[in-house]
């Protein structure tokens, strides 16, 4: 998925970083990238990207204006990492569900403290890697043993994210996951998603029944669907278009809470549903993955210009 320039980035220690700095936002530590060509903000809690802004452009990600930055609390907006399960544990496949010991949705990675592995910079791009060793510390929530490595590559052309899971257990590991990307729009009613036409999907709001998508996806109230597709997508909003290309994914989640659910969500204003949507690169539903001992799987997305 690389969009690297001809010159490879150099690995630098914190004192040598040219464009990346530590910052404390609320109660959380974050890496702030202030490159001449783009800006980005990445929290160690959750490996959570909350900003990607190319030069002379608006932020490509949506972030709630009531988001709170507190230990153990998921940030509303940006790109939360849902891992090692997605959604309600009870709605996961039996192979995934049998390892889950918690009732909470979307796994523990989005509130866990990730370890900084590397920062690589050059005149054209910045690449940051974080890891999460999901072994003994997470035994109250999950019986798996795995390591997750996530890499963010930022350039003027786009934002690329790759999440790699490696099974450290002797037994096969089944898991589900998603890069839960929030995108902004000036008007959800004038927004559509292209590329899912003729795909089957699970409508989680209609008894988890299977449906078939005809043409573009439009939004009319609450939307929560798991599409059986990993094809390239285009988000069309009144302000422009954004292109999504995924790897390692054969499922895509499309979500907007609509007015009634928005009123019940934490860190989410009642009217915020009008100005956001989520397109999630996933291994969800029947697209969960199984790794044997020592095997790895990478799911990723490139968010780019048209």
Short mmCIF file of C-alpha atoms in Angstrom, two decimals:
data_model
loop_
_atom_site.label_atom_id
_atom_site.label_comp_id
_atom_site.label_asym_id
_atom_site.label_seq_id
_atom_site.Cartn_x
_atom_site.Cartn_y
_atom_site.Cartn_z
CA UNK A 1 0.00 0.00 0.00
CA UNK A 2 3.03 2.22 0.16
CA UNK A 3 3.02 5.66 -1.44
CA UNK A 4 6.62 6.26 -0.41
CA UNK A 5 8.82 8.78 -2.15
CA UNK A 6 12.01 7.70 -3.92
CA UNK A 7 14.10 8.54 -0.89
CA UNK A 8 13.42 6.20 2.10
CA UNK A 9 12.59 7.80 5.44
CA UNK A 10 15.23 7.96 8.14
CA UNK A 11 14.57 6.46 11.56
CA UNK A 12 15.19 9.16 14.17
CA UNK A 13 15.29 9.24 17.96
CA UNK A 14 12.97 11.73 19.77
CA UNK A 15 15.66 14.38 20.05
CA UNK A 16 16.20 14.28 16.30
CA UNK A 17 12.61 14.45 15.09
CA UNK A 18 12.13 17.35 12.74
CA UNK A 19 8.34 17.43 12.42
CA UNK A 20 6.98 15.26 15.26
CA UNK A 21 6.57 16.40 18.86
CA UNK A 22 5.09 15.06 22.09
CA UNK A 23 2.08 16.89 23.46
CA UNK A 24 -0.36 16.40 26.32
CA UNK A 25 -3.99 16.88 25.28
CA UNK A 26 -6.41 16.70 28.16
CA UNK A 27 -5.01 13.84 30.22
CA UNK A 28 -3.54 11.90 27.31
CA UNK A 29 -0.17 11.82 25.57
CA UNK A 30 -0.14 12.41 21.85
CA UNK A 31 2.27 12.74 18.96
CA UNK A 32 1.67 15.85 16.91
CA UNK A 33 3.05 15.99 13.39
CA UNK A 34 3.61 19.48 12.03
CA UNK A 35 5.09 18.87 8.58
CA UNK A 36 5.17 21.67 5.97
CA UNK A 37 2.88 19.53 3.77
CA UNK A 38 0.40 18.17 6.35
CA UNK A 39 -0.56 17.90 10.01
CA UNK A 40 -1.61 14.92 12.09
CA UNK A 41 -2.42 14.10 15.72
CA UNK A 42 -1.99 10.55 17.05
CA UNK A 43 -2.74 9.46 20.62
CA UNK A 44 -0.86 6.61 22.31
CA UNK A 45 -4.08 5.56 24.02
CA UNK A 46 -5.86 3.49 21.43
CA UNK A 47 -3.30 4.25 18.69
CA UNK A 48 -6.03 6.76 17.88
CA UNK A 49 -5.59 9.15 14.97
CA UNK A 50 -7.77 12.24 15.46
CA UNK A 51 -6.44 14.61 12.79
CA UNK A 52 -5.02 14.46 9.29
CA UNK A 53 -4.92 17.81 7.51
CA UNK A 54 -2.98 18.25 4.25
CA UNK A 55 -1.60 21.69 3.47
CA UNK A 56 -4.28 24.20 2.43
CA UNK A 57 -7.08 21.73 3.14
CA UNK A 58 -9.61 21.03 5.89
CA UNK A 59 -9.23 18.10 8.27
CA UNK A 60 -10.01 14.84 6.45
CA UNK A 61 -11.35 13.30 9.68
CA UNK A 62 -14.37 14.19 11.81
CA UNK A 63 -13.84 14.73 15.54
CA UNK A 64 -16.58 15.47 18.04
CA UNK A 65 -16.39 18.95 19.55
CA UNK A 66 -17.34 17.35 22.88
CA UNK A 67 -14.70 14.59 22.76
CA UNK A 68 -12.94 13.99 26.07
CA UNK A 69 -9.32 12.96 26.47
CA UNK A 70 -9.27 10.78 29.57
CA UNK A 71 -7.53 7.50 30.46
CA UNK A 72 -9.75 4.53 29.74
CA UNK A 73 -12.25 6.56 27.71
CA UNK A 74 -12.56 6.10 23.94
CA UNK A 75 -12.26 9.30 21.93
CA UNK A 76 -15.33 10.11 19.82
CA UNK A 77 -14.19 10.64 16.24
CA UNK A 78 -11.01 10.24 14.22
CA UNK A 79 -10.12 6.58 13.62
CA UNK A 80 -10.65 4.33 16.65
CA UNK A 81 -9.05 0.88 16.40
CA UNK A 82 -11.61 -1.86 17.13
CA UNK A 83 -9.58 -4.96 18.07
CA UNK A 84 -9.49 -7.92 18.77
CA UNK A 85 -13.22 -8.00 18.28
CA UNK A 86 -15.68 -5.74 16.51
CA UNK A 87 -19.10 -4.72 17.77
CA UNK A 88 -21.20 -6.61 20.29
CA UNK A 89 -19.33 -9.75 21.44
CA UNK A 90 -22.57 -11.73 21.18
CA UNK A 91 -22.86 -10.86 17.47
CA UNK A 92 -19.44 -12.28 16.61
CA UNK A 93 -18.87 -15.75 15.19
CA UNK A 94 -18.61 -18.54 17.82
CA UNK A 95 -14.85 -18.93 17.17
CA UNK A 96 -14.31 -15.25 18.00
CA UNK A 97 -16.87 -15.08 20.79
CA UNK A 98 -15.41 -17.98 22.78
CA UNK A 99 -12.26 -15.96 23.57
CA UNK A 100 -14.09 -12.82 24.72
CA UNK A 101 -14.59 -12.44 28.48
CA UNK A 102 -15.96 -8.87 28.49
CA UNK A 103 -19.37 -7.45 27.56
CA UNK A 104 -18.10 -4.23 26.02
CA UNK A 105 -18.23 -3.61 22.27
CA UNK A 106 -15.26 -3.14 19.93
CA UNK A 107 -12.53 -4.78 22.02
CA UNK A 108 -9.96 -3.23 24.34
CA UNK A 109 -7.38 -1.80 21.91
CA UNK A 110 -9.11 1.59 21.56
CA UNK A 111 -8.57 2.40 25.26
CA UNK A 112 -5.28 0.51 25.80
CA UNK A 113 -1.93 2.29 25.97
CA UNK A 114 0.11 1.43 22.88
CA UNK A 115 3.92 1.50 22.72
CA UNK A 116 5.73 3.79 20.32
CA UNK A 117 7.98 1.69 18.09
CA UNK A 118 9.35 4.10 15.51
CA UNK A 119 9.08 7.52 13.88
CA UNK A 120 10.48 7.89 10.37
CA UNK A 121 10.57 11.24 8.62
CA UNK A 122 11.73 12.85 5.42
CA UNK A 123 10.86 15.91 3.36
CA UNK A 124 7.82 14.19 1.83
CA UNK A 125 6.27 11.97 4.52
CA UNK A 126 6.16 10.87 8.13
CA UNK A 127 5.64 7.28 9.26
CA UNK A 128 4.78 6.32 12.85
CA UNK A 129 4.50 2.76 14.21
CA UNK A 130 2.87 1.67 17.49
CA UNK A 131 2.45 -1.78 19.04
CA UNK A 132 0.18 -3.48 21.55
CA UNK A 133 1.27 -6.70 23.27
CA UNK A 134 -2.08 -8.33 24.09
CA UNK A 135 -1.00 -11.07 26.47
CA UNK A 136 -1.19 -11.33 30.27
CA UNK A 137 -2.37 -7.76 30.90
CA UNK A 138 -5.61 -8.40 29.03
CA UNK A 139 -6.50 -11.81 30.49
CA UNK A 140 -9.61 -10.40 32.27
CA UNK A 141 -11.05 -9.47 28.86
CA UNK A 142 -9.77 -12.03 26.38
CA UNK A 143 -8.08 -15.43 26.27
CA UNK A 144 -5.98 -14.76 23.15
CA UNK A 145 -2.26 -14.06 22.95
CA UNK A 146 -1.26 -11.76 20.11
CA UNK A 147 0.65 -8.66 19.19
CA UNK A 148 -0.79 -5.83 17.10
CA UNK A 149 1.42 -3.45 15.12
CA UNK A 150 -0.13 -0.39 13.50
CA UNK A 151 1.68 1.89 11.08
CA UNK A 152 0.52 5.33 9.95
CA UNK A 153 2.02 6.88 6.85
CA UNK A 154 1.24 10.54 6.21
CA UNK A 155 1.98 12.43 3.01
CA UNK A 156 0.42 15.23 0.98
CA UNK A 157 -1.27 12.53 -1.13
CA UNK A 158 -3.08 10.86 1.74
CA UNK A 159 -3.11 8.89 4.95
CA UNK A 160 -2.29 5.18 4.95
CA UNK A 161 -2.97 2.88 7.92
CA UNK A 162 -1.93 -0.77 8.26
CA UNK A 163 -2.84 -2.93 11.28
CA UNK A 164 -1.01 -6.27 11.54
CA UNK A 165 -2.03 -8.99 13.99
CA UNK A 166 0.36 -11.85 14.84
CA UNK A 167 -0.84 -14.89 16.79
CA UNK A 168 1.54 -15.71 19.66
CA UNK A 169 -0.58 -18.61 20.92
CA UNK A 170 -0.09 -22.31 20.21
CA UNK A 171 -3.76 -22.57 19.29
CA UNK A 172 -5.54 -20.96 16.32
CA UNK A 173 -6.72 -17.41 16.98
CA UNK A 174 -10.02 -16.10 15.58
CA UNK A 175 -10.63 -12.36 15.75
CA UNK A 176 -12.61 -9.53 14.18
CA UNK A 177 -11.58 -5.88 13.84
CA UNK A 178 -12.18 -2.53 12.18
CA UNK A 179 -10.54 0.80 11.50
CA UNK A 180 -13.59 2.82 12.57
CA UNK A 181 -13.02 5.89 10.40
CA UNK A 182 -15.15 9.02 10.94
CA UNK A 183 -15.44 11.42 8.00
CA UNK A 184 -16.90 14.94 7.87
CA UNK A 185 -19.68 16.19 5.65
CA UNK A 186 -21.51 19.49 5.40
CA UNK A 187 -24.82 17.65 5.00
CA UNK A 188 -25.42 13.93 5.53
CA UNK A 189 -28.59 14.15 3.40
CA UNK A 190 -26.48 15.23 0.42
CA UNK A 191 -23.80 12.60 0.97
CA UNK A 192 -23.39 9.27 -0.78
CA UNK A 193 -20.96 6.36 -0.90
CA UNK A 194 -20.03 4.82 -4.26
CA UNK A 195 -18.58 1.34 -4.79
CA UNK A 196 -20.96 -0.85 -2.79
CA UNK A 197 -23.59 -1.33 -5.50
CA UNK A 198 -24.71 -4.98 -5.91
CA UNK A 199 -23.08 -5.92 -2.59
CA UNK A 200 -24.90 -7.97 0.02
CA UNK A 201 -25.09 -6.47 3.48
CA UNK A 202 -26.38 -7.22 6.95
CA UNK A 203 -28.83 -4.59 8.16
CA UNK A 204 -28.21 -4.61 11.90
CA UNK A 205 -31.23 -2.34 12.42
CA UNK A 206 -33.62 -4.83 10.79
CA UNK A 207 -33.09 -8.05 12.77
CA UNK A 208 -29.69 -8.59 11.14
CA UNK A 209 -31.38 -9.51 7.88
CA UNK A 210 -29.44 -9.77 4.62
CA UNK A 211 -30.16 -7.17 1.94
CA UNK A 212 -28.71 -6.24 -1.45
CA UNK A 213 -27.44 -2.76 -2.20
CA UNK A 214 -28.69 -1.19 -5.42
CA UNK A 215 -26.59 1.75 -6.56
CA UNK A 216 -25.02 4.31 -4.24
CA UNK A 217 -25.51 4.32 -0.47
CA UNK A 218 -27.54 7.30 0.76
CA UNK A 219 -28.37 8.25 4.33
CA UNK A 220 -31.91 8.64 5.63
CA UNK A 221 -31.87 8.43 9.41
CA UNK A 222 -29.91 5.84 11.39
CA UNK A 223 -27.74 3.54 9.26
CA UNK A 224 -25.76 0.53 10.50
CA UNK A 225 -24.74 -2.03 7.87
CA UNK A 226 -22.01 -4.61 7.39
CA UNK A 227 -21.31 -4.92 3.66
CA UNK A 228 -19.67 -8.03 2.23
CA UNK A 229 -17.24 -6.01 0.16
CA UNK A 230 -13.71 -4.71 0.31
CA UNK A 231 -13.82 -2.86 -3.02
CA UNK A 232 -12.48 0.70 -3.46
CA UNK A 233 -14.98 3.32 -2.32
CA UNK A 234 -15.66 6.97 -2.97
CA UNK A 235 -17.30 9.26 -0.41
CA UNK A 236 -19.09 12.14 -2.14
CA UNK A 237 -20.05 15.11 0.05
CA UNK A 238 -21.09 18.70 -0.73
CA UNK A 239 -17.51 19.74 -0.05
CA UNK A 240 -15.79 17.21 -2.32
CA UNK A 241 -14.84 13.56 -2.63
CA UNK A 242 -12.51 11.17 -0.86
CA UNK A 243 -11.19 7.83 -2.13
CA UNK A 244 -10.74 4.74 0.09
CA UNK A 245 -8.72 1.68 -0.88
CA UNK A 246 -8.46 -1.26 1.49
CA UNK A 247 -6.31 -4.38 1.83
CA UNK A 248 -6.92 -7.51 3.87
CA UNK A 249 -10.62 -6.69 4.18
CA UNK A 250 -13.72 -8.20 2.61
CA UNK A 251 -16.19 -6.29 4.77
CA UNK A 252 -17.09 -2.63 5.12
CA UNK A 253 -19.21 -1.07 7.86
CA UNK A 254 -21.31 2.00 7.03
CA UNK A 255 -22.68 3.87 10.06
CA UNK A 256 -24.51 7.04 10.97
CA UNK A 257 -26.44 7.24 14.26
CA UNK A 258 -29.31 9.40 13.04
CA UNK A 259 -31.13 11.82 15.37
CA UNK A 260 -32.55 9.40 17.96
CA UNK A 261 -29.37 7.43 18.66
CA UNK A 262 -27.28 10.61 18.53
CA UNK A 263 -29.23 11.87 21.54
CA UNK A 264 -28.15 8.77 23.49
CA UNK A 265 -24.46 8.71 22.53
CA UNK A 266 -21.76 9.98 24.87
CA UNK A 267 -19.46 12.81 23.77
CA UNK A 268 -21.71 13.45 20.76
CA UNK A 269 -23.93 16.50 20.33
CA UNK A 270 -27.56 15.92 19.35
CA UNK A 271 -27.10 17.41 15.89
CA UNK A 272 -23.63 16.00 15.10
CA UNK A 273 -25.09 13.13 13.05
CA UNK A 274 -25.86 15.66 10.29
CA UNK A 275 -22.16 16.34 9.70
CA UNK A 276 -20.42 12.95 9.90
CA UNK A 277 -20.42 9.38 8.64
CA UNK A 278 -18.35 6.30 9.34
CA UNK A 279 -16.89 4.05 6.65
CA UNK A 280 -15.04 1.28 8.44
CA UNK A 281 -12.44 -0.99 6.87
CA UNK A 282 -13.16 -4.25 8.66
CA UNK A 283 -12.93 -7.97 9.18
CA UNK A 284 -16.46 -8.22 10.54
CA UNK A 285 -19.43 -10.57 10.29
CA UNK A 286 -18.45 -13.62 8.27
CA UNK A 287 -15.18 -11.91 7.33
CA UNK A 288 -13.52 -12.65 10.69
CA UNK A 289 -10.00 -14.06 10.40
CA UNK A 290 -8.24 -17.12 11.86
CA UNK A 291 -4.48 -17.28 12.40
CA UNK A 292 -2.46 -20.36 13.27
CA UNK A 293 0.55 -20.13 15.58
CA UNK A 294 2.97 -17.46 14.34
CA UNK A 295 0.79 -16.35 11.43
CA UNK A 296 0.00 -12.69 10.73
CA UNK A 297 -2.76 -10.78 8.98
CA UNK A 298 -2.78 -7.13 7.89
CA UNK A 299 -5.85 -5.00 7.36
CA UNK A 300 -5.34 -1.52 6.03
CA UNK A 301 -6.81 1.50 4.31
CA UNK A 302 -5.46 4.29 2.16
CA UNK A 303 -7.48 7.50 2.42
CA UNK A 304 -6.61 9.59 -0.60
CA UNK A 305 -7.60 12.27 -3.03
CA UNK A 306 -9.68 11.66 -6.13
#
